[in-house]
mmCIF file of C-alpha atoms in Angstrom:
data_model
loop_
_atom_site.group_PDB
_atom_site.id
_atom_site.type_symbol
_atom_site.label_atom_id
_atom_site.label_comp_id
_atom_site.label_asym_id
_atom_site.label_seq_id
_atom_site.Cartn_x
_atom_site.Cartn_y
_atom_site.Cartn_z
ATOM 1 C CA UNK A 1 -4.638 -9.129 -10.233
ATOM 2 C CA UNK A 2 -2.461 -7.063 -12.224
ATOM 3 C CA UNK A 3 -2.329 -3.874 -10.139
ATOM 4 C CA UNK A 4 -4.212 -3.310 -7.234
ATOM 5 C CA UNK A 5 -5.714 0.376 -6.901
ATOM 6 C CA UNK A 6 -6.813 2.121 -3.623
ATOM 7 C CA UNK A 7 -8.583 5.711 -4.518
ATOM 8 C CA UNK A 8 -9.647 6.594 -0.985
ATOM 9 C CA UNK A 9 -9.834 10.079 0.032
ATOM 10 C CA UNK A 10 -9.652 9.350 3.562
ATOM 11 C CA UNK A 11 -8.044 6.180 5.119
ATOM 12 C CA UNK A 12 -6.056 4.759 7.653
ATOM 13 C CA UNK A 13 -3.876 1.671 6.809
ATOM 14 C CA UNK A 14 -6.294 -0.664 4.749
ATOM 15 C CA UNK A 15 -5.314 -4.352 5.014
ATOM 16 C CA UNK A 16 -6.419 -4.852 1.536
ATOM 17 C CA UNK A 17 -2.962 -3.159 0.459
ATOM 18 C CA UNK A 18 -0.859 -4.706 2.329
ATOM 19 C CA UNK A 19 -2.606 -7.942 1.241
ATOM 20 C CA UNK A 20 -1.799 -7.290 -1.818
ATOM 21 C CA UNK A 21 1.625 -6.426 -1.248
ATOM 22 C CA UNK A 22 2.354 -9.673 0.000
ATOM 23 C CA UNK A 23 0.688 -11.417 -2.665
ATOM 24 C CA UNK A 24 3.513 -9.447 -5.074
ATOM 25 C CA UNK A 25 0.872 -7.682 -6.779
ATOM 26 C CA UNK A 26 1.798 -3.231 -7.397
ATOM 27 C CA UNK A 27 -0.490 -0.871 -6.422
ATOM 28 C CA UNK A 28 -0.972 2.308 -7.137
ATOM 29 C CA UNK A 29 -2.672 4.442 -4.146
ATOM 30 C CA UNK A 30 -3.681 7.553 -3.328
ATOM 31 C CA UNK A 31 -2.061 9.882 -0.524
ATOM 32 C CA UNK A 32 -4.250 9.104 2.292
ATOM 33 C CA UNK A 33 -3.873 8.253 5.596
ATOM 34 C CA UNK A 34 -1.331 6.016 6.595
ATOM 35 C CA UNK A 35 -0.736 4.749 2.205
ATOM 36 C CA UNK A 36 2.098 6.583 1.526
ATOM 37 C CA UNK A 37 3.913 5.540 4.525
ATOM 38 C CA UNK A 38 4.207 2.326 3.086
ATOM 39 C CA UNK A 39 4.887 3.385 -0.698
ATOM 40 C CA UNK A 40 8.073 4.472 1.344
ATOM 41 C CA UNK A 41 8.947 1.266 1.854
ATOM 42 C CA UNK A 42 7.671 -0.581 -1.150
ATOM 43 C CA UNK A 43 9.195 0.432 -4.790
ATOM 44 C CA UNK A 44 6.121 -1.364 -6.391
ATOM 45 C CA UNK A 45 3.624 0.965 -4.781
ATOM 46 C CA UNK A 46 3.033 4.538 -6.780
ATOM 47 C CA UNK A 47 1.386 7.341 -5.100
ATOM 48 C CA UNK A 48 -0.798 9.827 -6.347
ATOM 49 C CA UNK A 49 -2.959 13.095 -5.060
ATOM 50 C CA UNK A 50 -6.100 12.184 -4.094
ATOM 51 C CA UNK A 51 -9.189 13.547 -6.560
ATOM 52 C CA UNK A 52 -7.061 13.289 -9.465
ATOM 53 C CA UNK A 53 -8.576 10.419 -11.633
ATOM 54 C CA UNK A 54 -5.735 11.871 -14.333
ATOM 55 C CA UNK A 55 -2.617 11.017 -12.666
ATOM 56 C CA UNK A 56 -4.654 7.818 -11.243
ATOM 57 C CA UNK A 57 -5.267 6.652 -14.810
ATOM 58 C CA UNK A 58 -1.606 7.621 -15.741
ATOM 59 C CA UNK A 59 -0.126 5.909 -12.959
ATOM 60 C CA UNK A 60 -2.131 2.762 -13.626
ATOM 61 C CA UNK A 61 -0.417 3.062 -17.343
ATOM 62 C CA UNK A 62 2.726 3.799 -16.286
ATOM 63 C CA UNK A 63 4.514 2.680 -13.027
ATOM 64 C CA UNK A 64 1.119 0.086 -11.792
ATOM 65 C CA UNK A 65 1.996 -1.890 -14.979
ATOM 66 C CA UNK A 66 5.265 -0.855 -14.638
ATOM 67 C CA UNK A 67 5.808 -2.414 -11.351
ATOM 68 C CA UNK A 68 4.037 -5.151 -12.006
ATOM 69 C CA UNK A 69 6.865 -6.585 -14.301
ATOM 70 C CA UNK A 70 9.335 -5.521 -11.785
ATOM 71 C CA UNK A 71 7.723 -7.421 -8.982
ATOM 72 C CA UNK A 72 7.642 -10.846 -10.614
ATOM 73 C CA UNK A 73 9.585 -13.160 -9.396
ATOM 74 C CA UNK A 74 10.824 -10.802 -6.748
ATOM 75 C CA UNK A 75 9.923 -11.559 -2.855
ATOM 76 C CA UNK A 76 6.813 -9.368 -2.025
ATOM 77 C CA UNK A 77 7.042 -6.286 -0.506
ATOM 78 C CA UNK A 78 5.531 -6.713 3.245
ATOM 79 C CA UNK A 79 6.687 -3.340 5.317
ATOM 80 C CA UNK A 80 4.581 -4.201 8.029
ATOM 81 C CA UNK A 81 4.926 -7.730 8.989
ATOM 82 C CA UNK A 82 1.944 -9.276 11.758
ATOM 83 C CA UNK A 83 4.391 -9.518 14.506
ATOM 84 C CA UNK A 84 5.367 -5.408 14.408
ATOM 85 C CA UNK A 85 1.774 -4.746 14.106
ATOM 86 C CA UNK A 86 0.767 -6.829 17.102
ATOM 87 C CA UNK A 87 3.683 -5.202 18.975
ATOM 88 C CA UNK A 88 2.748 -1.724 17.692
ATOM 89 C CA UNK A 89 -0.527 -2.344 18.728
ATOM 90 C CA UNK A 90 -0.208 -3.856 22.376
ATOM 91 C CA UNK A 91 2.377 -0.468 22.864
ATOM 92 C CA UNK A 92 -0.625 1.284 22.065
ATOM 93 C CA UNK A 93 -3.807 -0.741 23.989
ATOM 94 C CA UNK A 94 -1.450 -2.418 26.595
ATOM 95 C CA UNK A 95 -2.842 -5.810 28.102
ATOM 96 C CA UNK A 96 -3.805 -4.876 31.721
#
């Protein structure tokens, strides 16, 4: 992939971005859910509104492909590794 492109209008925190995160591809998202928490953390991620295929496709031609040159060679971006998730999630759904 070149850019990797979530337009959901409602999510939570799909896998498939941080999959491709940590296969150093950029993505350009949309503000849903839990998405923009982790453009926070990752420079090669831009965020747009959601229902606005005209900043999508200007994103895509500017900061996706952007990114995309800045992220090579670069360690991938992975702001949420599997050991805080599996800690985040037995804080929330303790074993018994």
């Amino acid at each position: 992939f070149d850019v990797f492109t979530l337009s959901s209008i409602k999510e939570g925190l799909p896998y498939s971005l941080l999959e491709a995160l940590a296969a150093g591809v950029p993505a350009v998202i949309t503000n849903a859910g839990g998405m923009p928490e982790v453009a926070q953390q990752c420079p090669a991620v831009a965020v747009v509104p959601m229902r606005n295929s005209k900043a999508l496709a200007e994103a895509l031609q500017t900061k996706g492909l952007g990114a995309r040159e800045q992220a090579l060679g670069k360690i991938p971006c992975v702001p949420f590794t599997i050991g805080q998730m599996t800690l985040e999630t037995e804080r929330i759904y303790p074993l018994p």
